[in-house]
mmCIF file of C-alpha atoms in Angstrom:
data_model
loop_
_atom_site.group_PDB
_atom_site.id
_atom_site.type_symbol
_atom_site.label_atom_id
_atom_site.label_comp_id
_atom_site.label_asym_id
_atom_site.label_seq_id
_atom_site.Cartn_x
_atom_site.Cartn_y
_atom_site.Cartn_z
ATOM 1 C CA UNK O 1 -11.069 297.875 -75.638
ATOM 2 C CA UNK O 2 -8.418 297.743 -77.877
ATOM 3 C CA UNK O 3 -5.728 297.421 -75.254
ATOM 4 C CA UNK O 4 -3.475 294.605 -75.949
ATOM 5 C CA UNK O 5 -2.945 293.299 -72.735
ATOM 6 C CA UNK O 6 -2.908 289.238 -71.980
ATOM 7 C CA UNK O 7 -2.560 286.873 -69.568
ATOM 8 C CA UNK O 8 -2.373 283.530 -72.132
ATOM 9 C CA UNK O 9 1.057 282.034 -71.500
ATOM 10 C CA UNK O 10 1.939 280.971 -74.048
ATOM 11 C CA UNK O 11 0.619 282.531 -76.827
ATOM 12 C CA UNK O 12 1.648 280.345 -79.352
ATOM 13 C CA UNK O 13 0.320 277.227 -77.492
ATOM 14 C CA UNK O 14 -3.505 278.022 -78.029
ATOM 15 C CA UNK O 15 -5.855 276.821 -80.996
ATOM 16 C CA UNK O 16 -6.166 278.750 -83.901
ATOM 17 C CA UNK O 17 -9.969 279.925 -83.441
ATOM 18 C CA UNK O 18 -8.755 281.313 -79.498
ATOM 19 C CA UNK O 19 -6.110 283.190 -81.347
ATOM 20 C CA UNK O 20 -8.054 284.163 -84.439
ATOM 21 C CA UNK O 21 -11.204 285.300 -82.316
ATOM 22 C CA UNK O 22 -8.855 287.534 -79.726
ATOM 23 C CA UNK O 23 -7.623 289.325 -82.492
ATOM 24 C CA UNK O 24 -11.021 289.274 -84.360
ATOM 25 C CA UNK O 25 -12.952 291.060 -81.287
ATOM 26 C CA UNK O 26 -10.194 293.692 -81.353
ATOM 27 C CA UNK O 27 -10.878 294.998 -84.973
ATOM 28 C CA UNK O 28 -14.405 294.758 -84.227
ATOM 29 C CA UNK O 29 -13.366 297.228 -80.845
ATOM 30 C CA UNK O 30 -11.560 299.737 -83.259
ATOM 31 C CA UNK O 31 -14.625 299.890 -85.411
ATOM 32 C CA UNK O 32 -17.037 300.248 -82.394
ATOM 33 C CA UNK O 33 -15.199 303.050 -81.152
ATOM 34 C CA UNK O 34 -15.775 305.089 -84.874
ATOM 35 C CA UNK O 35 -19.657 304.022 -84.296
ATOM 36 C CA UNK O 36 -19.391 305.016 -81.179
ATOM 37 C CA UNK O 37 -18.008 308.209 -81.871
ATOM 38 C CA UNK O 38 -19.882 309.261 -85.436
ATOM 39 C CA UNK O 39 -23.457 307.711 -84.811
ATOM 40 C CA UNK O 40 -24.174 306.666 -81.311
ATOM 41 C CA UNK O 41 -22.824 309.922 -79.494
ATOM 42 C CA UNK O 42 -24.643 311.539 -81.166
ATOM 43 C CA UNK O 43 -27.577 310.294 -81.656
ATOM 44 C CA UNK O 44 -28.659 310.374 -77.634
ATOM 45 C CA UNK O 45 -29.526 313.932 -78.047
ATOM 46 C CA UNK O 46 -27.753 317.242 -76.010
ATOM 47 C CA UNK O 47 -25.997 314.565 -73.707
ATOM 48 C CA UNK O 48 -24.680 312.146 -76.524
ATOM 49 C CA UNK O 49 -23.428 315.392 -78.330
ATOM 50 C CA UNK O 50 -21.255 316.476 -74.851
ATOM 51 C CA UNK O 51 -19.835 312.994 -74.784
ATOM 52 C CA UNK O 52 -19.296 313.452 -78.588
ATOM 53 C CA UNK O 53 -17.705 316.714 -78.194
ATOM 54 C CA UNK O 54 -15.487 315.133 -75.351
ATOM 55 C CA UNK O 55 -14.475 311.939 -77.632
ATOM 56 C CA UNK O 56 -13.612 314.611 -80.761
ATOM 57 C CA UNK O 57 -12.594 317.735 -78.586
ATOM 58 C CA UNK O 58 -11.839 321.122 -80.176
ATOM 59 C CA UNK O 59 -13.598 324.069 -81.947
ATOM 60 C CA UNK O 60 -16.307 322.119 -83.552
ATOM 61 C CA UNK O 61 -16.606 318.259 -84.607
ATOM 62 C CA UNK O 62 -15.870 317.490 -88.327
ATOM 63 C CA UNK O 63 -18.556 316.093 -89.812
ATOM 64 C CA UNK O 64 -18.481 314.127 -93.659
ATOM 65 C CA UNK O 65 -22.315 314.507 -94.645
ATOM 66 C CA UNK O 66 -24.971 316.008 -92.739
ATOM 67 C CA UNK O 67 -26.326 312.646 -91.839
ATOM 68 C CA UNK O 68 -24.625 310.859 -89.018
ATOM 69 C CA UNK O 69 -25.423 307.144 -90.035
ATOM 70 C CA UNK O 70 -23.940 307.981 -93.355
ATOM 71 C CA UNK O 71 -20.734 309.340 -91.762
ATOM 72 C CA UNK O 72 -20.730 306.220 -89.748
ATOM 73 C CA UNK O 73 -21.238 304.141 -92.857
ATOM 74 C CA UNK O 74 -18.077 306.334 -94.699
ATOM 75 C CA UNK O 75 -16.026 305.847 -92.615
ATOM 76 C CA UNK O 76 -16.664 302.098 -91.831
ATOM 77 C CA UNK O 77 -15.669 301.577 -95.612
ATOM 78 C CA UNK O 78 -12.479 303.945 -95.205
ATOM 79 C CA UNK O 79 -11.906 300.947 -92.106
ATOM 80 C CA UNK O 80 -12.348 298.086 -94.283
ATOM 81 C CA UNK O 81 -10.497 299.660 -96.777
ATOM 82 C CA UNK O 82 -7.051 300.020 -95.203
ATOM 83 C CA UNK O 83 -7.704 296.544 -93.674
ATOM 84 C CA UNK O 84 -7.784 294.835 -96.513
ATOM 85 C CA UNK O 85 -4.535 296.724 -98.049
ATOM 86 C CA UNK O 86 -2.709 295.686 -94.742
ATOM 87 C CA UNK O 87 -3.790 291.826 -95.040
ATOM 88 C CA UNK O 88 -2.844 291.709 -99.086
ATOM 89 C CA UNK O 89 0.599 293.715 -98.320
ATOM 90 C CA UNK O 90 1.571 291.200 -95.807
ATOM 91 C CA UNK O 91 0.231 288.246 -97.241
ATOM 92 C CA UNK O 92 2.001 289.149 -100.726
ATOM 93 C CA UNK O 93 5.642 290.127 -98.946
ATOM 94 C CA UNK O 94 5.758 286.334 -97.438
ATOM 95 C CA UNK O 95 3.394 286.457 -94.151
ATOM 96 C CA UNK O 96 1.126 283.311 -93.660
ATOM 97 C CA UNK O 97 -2.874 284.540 -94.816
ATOM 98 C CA UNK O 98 -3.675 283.606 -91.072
ATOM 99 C CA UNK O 99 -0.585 285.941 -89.565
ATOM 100 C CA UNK O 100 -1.303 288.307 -92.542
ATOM 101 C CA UNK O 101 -5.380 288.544 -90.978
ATOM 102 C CA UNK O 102 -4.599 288.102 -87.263
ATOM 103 C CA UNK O 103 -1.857 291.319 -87.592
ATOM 104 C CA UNK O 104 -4.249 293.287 -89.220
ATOM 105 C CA UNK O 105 -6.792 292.416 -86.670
ATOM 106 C CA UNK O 106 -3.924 293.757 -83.936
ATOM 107 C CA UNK O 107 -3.115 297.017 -86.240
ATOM 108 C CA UNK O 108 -6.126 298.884 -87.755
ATOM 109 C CA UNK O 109 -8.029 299.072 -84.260
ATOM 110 C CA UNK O 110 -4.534 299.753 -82.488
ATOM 111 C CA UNK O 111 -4.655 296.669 -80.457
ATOM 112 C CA UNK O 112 -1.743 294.719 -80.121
ATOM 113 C CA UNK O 113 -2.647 291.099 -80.267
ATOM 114 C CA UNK O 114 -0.491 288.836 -82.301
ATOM 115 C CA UNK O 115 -0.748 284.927 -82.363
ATOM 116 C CA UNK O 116 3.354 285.091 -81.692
ATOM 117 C CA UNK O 117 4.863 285.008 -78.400
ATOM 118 C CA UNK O 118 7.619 287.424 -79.768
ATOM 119 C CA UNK O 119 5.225 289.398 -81.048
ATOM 120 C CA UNK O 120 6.305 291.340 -84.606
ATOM 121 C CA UNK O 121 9.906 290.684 -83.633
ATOM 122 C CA UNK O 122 9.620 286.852 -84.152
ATOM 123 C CA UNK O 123 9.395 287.265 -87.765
ATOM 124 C CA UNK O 124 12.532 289.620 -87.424
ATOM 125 C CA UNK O 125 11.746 290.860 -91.418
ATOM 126 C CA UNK O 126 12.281 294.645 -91.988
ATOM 127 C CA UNK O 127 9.463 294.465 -94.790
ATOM 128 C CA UNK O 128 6.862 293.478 -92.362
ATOM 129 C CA UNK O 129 7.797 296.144 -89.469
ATOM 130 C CA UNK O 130 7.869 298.538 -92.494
ATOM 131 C CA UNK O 131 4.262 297.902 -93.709
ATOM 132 C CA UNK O 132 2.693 297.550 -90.056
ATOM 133 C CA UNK O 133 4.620 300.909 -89.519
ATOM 134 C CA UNK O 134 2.383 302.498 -92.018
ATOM 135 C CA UNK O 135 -0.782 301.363 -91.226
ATOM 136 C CA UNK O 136 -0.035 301.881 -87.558
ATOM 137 C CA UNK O 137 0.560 305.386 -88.003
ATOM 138 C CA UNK O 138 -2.515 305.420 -90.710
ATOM 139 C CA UNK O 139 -4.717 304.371 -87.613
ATOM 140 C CA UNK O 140 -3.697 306.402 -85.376
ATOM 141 C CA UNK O 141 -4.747 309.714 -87.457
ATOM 142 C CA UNK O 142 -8.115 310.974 -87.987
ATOM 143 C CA UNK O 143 -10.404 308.365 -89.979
ATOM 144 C CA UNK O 144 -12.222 311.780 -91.278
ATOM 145 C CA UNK O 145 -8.935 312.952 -92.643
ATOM 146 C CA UNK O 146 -8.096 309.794 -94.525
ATOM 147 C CA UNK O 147 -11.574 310.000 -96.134
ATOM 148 C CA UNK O 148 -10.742 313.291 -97.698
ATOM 149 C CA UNK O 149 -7.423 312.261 -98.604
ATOM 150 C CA UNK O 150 -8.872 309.472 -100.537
ATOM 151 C CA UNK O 151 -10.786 311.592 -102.419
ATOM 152 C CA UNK O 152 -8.140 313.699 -103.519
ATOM 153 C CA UNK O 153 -8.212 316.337 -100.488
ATOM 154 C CA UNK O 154 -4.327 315.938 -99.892
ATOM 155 C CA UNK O 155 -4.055 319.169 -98.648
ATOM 156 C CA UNK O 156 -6.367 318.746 -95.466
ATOM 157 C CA UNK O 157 -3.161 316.229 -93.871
ATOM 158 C CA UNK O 158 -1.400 319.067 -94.134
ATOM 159 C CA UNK O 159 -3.822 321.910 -92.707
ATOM 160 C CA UNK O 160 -4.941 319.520 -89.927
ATOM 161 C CA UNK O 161 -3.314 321.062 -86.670
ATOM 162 C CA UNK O 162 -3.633 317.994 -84.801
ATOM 163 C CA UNK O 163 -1.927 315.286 -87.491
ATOM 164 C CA UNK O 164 0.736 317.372 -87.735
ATOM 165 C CA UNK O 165 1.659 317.503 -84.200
ATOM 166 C CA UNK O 166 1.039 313.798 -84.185
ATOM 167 C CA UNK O 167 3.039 313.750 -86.923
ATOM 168 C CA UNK O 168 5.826 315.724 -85.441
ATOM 169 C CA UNK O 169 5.739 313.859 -81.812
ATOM 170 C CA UNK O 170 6.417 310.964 -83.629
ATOM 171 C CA UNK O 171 9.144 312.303 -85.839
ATOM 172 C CA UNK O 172 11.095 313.469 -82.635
ATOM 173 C CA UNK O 173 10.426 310.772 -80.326
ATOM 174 C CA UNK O 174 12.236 308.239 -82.916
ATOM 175 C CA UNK O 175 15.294 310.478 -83.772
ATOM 176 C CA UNK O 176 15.553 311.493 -80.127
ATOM 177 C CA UNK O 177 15.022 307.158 -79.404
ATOM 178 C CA UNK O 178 17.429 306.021 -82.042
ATOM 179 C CA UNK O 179 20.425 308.802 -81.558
ATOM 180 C CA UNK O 180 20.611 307.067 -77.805
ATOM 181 C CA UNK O 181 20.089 304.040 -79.122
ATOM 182 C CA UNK O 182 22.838 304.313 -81.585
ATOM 183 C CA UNK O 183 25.468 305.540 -78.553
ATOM 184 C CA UNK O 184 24.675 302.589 -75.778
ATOM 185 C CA UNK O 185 23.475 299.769 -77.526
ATOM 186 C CA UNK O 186 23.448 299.713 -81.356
ATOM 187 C CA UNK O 187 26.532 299.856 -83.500
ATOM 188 C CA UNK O 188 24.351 301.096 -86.532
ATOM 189 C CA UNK O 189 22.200 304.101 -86.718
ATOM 190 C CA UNK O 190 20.228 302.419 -89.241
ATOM 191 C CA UNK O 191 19.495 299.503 -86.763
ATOM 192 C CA UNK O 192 18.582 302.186 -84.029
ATOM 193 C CA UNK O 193 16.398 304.005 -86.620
ATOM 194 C CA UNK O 194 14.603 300.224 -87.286
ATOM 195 C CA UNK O 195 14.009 299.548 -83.735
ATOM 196 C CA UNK O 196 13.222 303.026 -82.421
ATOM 197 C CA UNK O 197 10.868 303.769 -85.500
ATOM 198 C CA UNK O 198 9.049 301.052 -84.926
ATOM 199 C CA UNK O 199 8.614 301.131 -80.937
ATOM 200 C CA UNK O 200 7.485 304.584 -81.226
ATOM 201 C CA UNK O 201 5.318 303.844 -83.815
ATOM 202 C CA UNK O 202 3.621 301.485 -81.544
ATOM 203 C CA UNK O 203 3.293 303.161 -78.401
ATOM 204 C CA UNK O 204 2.708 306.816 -79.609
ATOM 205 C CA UNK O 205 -0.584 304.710 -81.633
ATOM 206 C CA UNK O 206 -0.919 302.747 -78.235
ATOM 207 C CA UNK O 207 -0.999 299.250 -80.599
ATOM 208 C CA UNK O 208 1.814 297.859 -78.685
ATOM 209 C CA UNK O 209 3.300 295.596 -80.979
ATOM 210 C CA UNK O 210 7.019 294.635 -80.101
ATOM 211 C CA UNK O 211 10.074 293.742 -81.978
ATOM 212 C CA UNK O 212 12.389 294.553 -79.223
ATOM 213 C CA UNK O 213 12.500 294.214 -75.699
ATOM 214 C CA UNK O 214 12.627 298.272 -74.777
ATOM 215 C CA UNK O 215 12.733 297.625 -71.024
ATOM 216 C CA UNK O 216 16.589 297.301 -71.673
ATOM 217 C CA UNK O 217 16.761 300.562 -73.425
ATOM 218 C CA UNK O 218 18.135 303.103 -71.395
ATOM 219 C CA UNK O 219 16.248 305.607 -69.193
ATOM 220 C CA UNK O 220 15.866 308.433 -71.881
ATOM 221 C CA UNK O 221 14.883 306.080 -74.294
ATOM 222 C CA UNK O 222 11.820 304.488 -71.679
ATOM 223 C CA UNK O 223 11.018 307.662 -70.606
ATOM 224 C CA UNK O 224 9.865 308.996 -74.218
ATOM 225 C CA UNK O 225 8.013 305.744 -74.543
ATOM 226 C CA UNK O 226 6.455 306.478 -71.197
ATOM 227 C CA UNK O 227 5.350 310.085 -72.018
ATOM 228 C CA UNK O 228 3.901 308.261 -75.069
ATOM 229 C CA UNK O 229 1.675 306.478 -73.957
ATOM 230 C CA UNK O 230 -0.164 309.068 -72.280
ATOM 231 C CA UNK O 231 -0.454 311.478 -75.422
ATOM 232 C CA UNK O 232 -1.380 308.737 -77.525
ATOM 233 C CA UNK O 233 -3.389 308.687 -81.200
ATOM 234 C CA UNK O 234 -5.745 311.652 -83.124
ATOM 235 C CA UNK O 235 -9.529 312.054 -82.019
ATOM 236 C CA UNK O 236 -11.442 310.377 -84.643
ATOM 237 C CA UNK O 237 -8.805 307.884 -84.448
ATOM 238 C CA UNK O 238 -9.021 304.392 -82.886
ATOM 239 C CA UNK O 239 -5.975 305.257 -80.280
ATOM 240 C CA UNK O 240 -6.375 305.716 -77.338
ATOM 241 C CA UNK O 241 -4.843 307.450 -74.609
ATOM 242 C CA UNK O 242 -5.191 311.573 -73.826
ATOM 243 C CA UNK O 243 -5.219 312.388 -77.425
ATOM 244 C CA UNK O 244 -3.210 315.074 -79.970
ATOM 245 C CA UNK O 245 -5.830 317.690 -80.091
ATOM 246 C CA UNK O 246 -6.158 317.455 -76.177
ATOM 247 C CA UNK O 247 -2.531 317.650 -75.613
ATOM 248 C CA UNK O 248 -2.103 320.579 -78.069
ATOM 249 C CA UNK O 249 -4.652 322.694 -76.497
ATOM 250 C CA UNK O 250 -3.047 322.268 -73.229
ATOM 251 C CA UNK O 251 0.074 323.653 -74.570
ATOM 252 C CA UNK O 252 -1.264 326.301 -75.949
ATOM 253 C CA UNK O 253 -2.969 327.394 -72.735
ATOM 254 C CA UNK O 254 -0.464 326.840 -70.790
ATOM 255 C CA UNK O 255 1.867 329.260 -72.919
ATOM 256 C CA UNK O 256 -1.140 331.723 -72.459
ATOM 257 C CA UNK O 257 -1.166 331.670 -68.684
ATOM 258 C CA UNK O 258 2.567 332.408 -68.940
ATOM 259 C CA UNK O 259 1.876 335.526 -71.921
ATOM 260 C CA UNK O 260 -0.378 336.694 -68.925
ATOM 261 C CA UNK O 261 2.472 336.776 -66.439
ATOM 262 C CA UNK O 262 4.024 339.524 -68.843
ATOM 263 C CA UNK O 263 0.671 341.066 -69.921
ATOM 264 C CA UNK O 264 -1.754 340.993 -67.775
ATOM 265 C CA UNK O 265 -4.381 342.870 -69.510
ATOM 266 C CA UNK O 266 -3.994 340.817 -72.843
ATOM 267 C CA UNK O 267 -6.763 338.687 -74.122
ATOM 268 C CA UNK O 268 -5.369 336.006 -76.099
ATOM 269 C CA UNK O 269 -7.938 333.542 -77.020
ATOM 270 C CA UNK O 270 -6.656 330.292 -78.261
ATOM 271 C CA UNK O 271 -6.930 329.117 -81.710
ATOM 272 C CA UNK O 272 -6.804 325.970 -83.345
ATOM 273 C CA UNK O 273 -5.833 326.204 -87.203
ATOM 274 C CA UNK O 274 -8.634 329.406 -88.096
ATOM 275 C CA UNK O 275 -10.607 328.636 -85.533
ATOM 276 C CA UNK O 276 -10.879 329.709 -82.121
ATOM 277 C CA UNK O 277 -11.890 327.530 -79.486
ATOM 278 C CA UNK O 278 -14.474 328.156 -76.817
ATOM 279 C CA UNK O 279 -13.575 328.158 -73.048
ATOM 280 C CA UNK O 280 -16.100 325.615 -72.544
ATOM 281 C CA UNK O 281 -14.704 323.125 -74.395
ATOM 282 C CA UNK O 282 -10.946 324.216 -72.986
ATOM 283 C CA UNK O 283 -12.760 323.321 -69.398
ATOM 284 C CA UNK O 284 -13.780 320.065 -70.727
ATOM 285 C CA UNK O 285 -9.947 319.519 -71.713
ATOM 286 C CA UNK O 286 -8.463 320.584 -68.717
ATOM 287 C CA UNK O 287 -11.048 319.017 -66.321
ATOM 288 C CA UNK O 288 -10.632 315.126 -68.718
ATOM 289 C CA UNK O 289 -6.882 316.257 -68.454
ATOM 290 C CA UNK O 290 -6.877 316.223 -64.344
ATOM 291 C CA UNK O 291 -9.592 313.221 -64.225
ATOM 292 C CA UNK O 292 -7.580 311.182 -66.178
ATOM 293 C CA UNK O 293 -4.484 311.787 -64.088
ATOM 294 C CA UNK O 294 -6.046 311.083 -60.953
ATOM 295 C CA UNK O 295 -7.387 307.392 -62.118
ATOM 296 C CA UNK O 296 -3.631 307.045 -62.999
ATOM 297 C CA UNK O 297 -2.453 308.684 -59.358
ATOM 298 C CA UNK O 298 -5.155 306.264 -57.794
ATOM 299 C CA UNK O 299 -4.823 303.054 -59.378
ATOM 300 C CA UNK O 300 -1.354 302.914 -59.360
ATOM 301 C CA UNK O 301 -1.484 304.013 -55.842
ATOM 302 C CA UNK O 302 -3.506 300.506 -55.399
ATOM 303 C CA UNK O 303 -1.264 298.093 -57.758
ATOM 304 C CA UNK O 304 1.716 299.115 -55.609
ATOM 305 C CA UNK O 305 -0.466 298.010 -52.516
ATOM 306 C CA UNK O 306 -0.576 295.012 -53.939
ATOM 307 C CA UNK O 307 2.888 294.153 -54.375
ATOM 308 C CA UNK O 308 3.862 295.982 -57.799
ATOM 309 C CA UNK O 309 7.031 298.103 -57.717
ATOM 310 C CA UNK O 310 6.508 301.738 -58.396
ATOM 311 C CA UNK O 311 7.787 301.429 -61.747
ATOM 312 C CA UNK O 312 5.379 298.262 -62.914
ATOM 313 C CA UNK O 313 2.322 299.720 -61.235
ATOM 314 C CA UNK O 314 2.593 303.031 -62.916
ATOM 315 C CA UNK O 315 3.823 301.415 -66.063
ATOM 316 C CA UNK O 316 0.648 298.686 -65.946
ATOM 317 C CA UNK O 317 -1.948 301.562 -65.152
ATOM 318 C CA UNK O 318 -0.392 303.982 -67.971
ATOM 319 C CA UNK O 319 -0.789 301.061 -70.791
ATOM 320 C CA UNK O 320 -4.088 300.042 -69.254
ATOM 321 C CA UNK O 321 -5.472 303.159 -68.837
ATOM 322 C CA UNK O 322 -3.611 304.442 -72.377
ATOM 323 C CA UNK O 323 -5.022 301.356 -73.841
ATOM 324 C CA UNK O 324 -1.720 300.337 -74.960
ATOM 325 C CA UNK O 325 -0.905 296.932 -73.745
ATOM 326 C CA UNK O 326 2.622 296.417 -73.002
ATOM 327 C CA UNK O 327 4.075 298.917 -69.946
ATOM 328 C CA UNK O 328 7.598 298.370 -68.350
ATOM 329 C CA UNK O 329 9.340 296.783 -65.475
ATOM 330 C CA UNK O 330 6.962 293.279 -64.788
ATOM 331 C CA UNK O 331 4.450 294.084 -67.038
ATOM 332 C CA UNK O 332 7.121 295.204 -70.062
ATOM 333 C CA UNK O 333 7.052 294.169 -73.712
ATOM 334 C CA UNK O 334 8.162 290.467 -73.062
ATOM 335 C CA UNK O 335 5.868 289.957 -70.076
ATOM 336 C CA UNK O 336 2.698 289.480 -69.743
ATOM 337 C CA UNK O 337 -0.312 290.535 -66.784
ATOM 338 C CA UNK O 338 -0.784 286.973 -65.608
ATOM 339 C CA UNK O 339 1.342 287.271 -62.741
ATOM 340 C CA UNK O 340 -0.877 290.174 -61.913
ATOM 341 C CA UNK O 341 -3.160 289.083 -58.679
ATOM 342 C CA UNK O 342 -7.039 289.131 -58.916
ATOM 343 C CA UNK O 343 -7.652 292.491 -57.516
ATOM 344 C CA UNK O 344 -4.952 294.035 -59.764
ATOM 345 C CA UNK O 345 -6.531 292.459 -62.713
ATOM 346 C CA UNK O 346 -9.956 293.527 -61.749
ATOM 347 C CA UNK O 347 -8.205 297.546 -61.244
ATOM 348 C CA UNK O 348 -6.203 297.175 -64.117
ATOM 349 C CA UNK O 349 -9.672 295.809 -66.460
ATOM 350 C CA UNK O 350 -11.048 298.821 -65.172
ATOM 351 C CA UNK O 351 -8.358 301.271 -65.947
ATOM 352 C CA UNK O 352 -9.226 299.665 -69.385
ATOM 353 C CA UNK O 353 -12.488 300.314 -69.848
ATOM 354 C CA UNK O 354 -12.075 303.757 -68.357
ATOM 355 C CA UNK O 355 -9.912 304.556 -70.647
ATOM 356 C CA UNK O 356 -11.585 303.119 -73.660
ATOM 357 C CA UNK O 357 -15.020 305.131 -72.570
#
């Protein structure tokens, strides 16, 4: 599922093929999910195309050619593509070819998984948080976007509504991270900006690599990464989590319900780039919106029955759920779920696969 979160203590004390075929089954997840999305969905006929329309929400699904299996096919290349640029990047800056694979195994499908205990932070090299940055933020946009791009179709980065508000969310979050950071905990700004770039990176992508423990950030600081991991990456993408476009449209309607409380009589339809959308698929939105929230309400409800604090349980659902990996309190970015009791782990799998689906 993509999700990042383990229960091998320690990492670093398992065979290669354990570590190489965890990471290995997560790329494979990231490039299910663009299957799953482009040709499968599709393909089951009026319901596939709901469940397509729910994965890729908004006025109308972007398609690359009219044939779905060659979309697929597109767009599996565009994945390989970028997967082989991260492996050379990292293997030619000083990373070990099995690190160099195993890291791009955890990136392009935003999983997490590293074969280091420390995560990215035991390498503690600027040039590597720097590339992974990049292709992070690369996998967290639109795969249908970085197809055009590639062929010279700049321009639709920068009409795409959604990428830039992921774009923007992410641009905030860090200078809003690293201007607290700077005041409580870092003498530098450009050691805040390092730190926070990264960690937001990460979560707003739901990867959930690490280089620093952010449960010792302050409150601000968590709370950003919280709200994170709940918006999380671009349909089309291989985040996870509520999604751009989702979270955009809800905006936007919710600043219509309020332009109704001063006119009444106005009919404002809502409009995404040129396009307006339907109120069927802004039902779809809201009703995913409140499901989703209530499996969060729920199973946290449970882990905290179970012995979780309120903080951990909501933290563990949200990355579980968010497909993220790392949460906060006992389940933060140095921790791991294998305190977690059976039950929880059995909820929390769940919450996984819910949120994956």
């Amino acid at each position: 599922t993509t999700t990042g979160a383990t229960v091998l203590v320690p990492i670093e004390g398992n065979p290669y093929s354990i570590l190489f075929w965890r990471n290995f089954i997560q790329w494979l997840g990231g490039m299910g999910i663009i299957v799953l999305v482009v040709a499968i969905l599709p393909a089951l006929g009026a319901g596939g195309m709901q469940l397509f329309k729910s994965e890729v929400p908004g006025p109308e699904p972007d398609r690359l050619k009219p044939r779905i299996k060659e979309t697929a096919k597109l767009l599996w290349a565009v994945y390989i593509l970028f997967s082989v640029l991260q492996v050379a990047c990292l293997y030619f800056t000083g990373m070990s070819l099995f690190d160099a694979l195993t890291h791009m195994f955890g990136t392009m499908p935003t999983g997490g998984f590293t074969p280091r205990n420390l995560s990215v932070g035991a390498y503690d090299n600027p040039v590597f948080e720097n590339i992974i940055i990049i292709f992070m933020f690369i996998a967290g946009a639109n795969f249908t976007l970085h197809y055009k791009a590639l062929h010279g179709n700049l321009k639709s980065l920068f009409k795409d509504k959604e990428f830039l508000f992921y774009s923007g969310v992410i641009l905030f979050s860090i200078l809003a991270i690293a201007t607290e950071l700077r005041f409580y905990i870092y003498n530098s700004i450009f050691t805040a900006l390092r730190y926070a770039s990264f960690q937001v990176v990460s979560i707003a992508t739901t990867t959930g690599f690490v280089t620093a423990d952010y449960d010792t950030w302050p409150a601000f600081s968590k709370s950003v990464l919280l709200i994170l991991m709940f918006i999380g990456g671009c349909a089309g993408s291989t985040g996870g989590a509520i999604k751009n476009i989702r979270v955009l449209l809800l905006l936007k309607q919710v600043y219509r319900e309020f332009r109704k409380l001063i006119h009444p009589q106005a009919v404002t339809p809502i409009r995404l780039g040129d396009k307006v959308v339907s109120e069927d698929v802004m039902r779809n939105i809201t009703g995913f919106f409140f499901l989703y929230i209530f499996i969060f309400i729920i199973s946290s409800f449970v882990m905290t029955i179970l012995g979780l604090d309120i903080v951990s349980a909501m933290a563990s659902v949200a990355a579980t759920l968010g497909n993220v990996g790392p949460g906060l309190g006992l389940v933060g970015p140095v921790q791991t779920y294998a305190f977690i009791p059976p039950l929880g782990k059995i909820v929390l799998t769940l919450c996984m696969l819910l949120g994956r689906l």
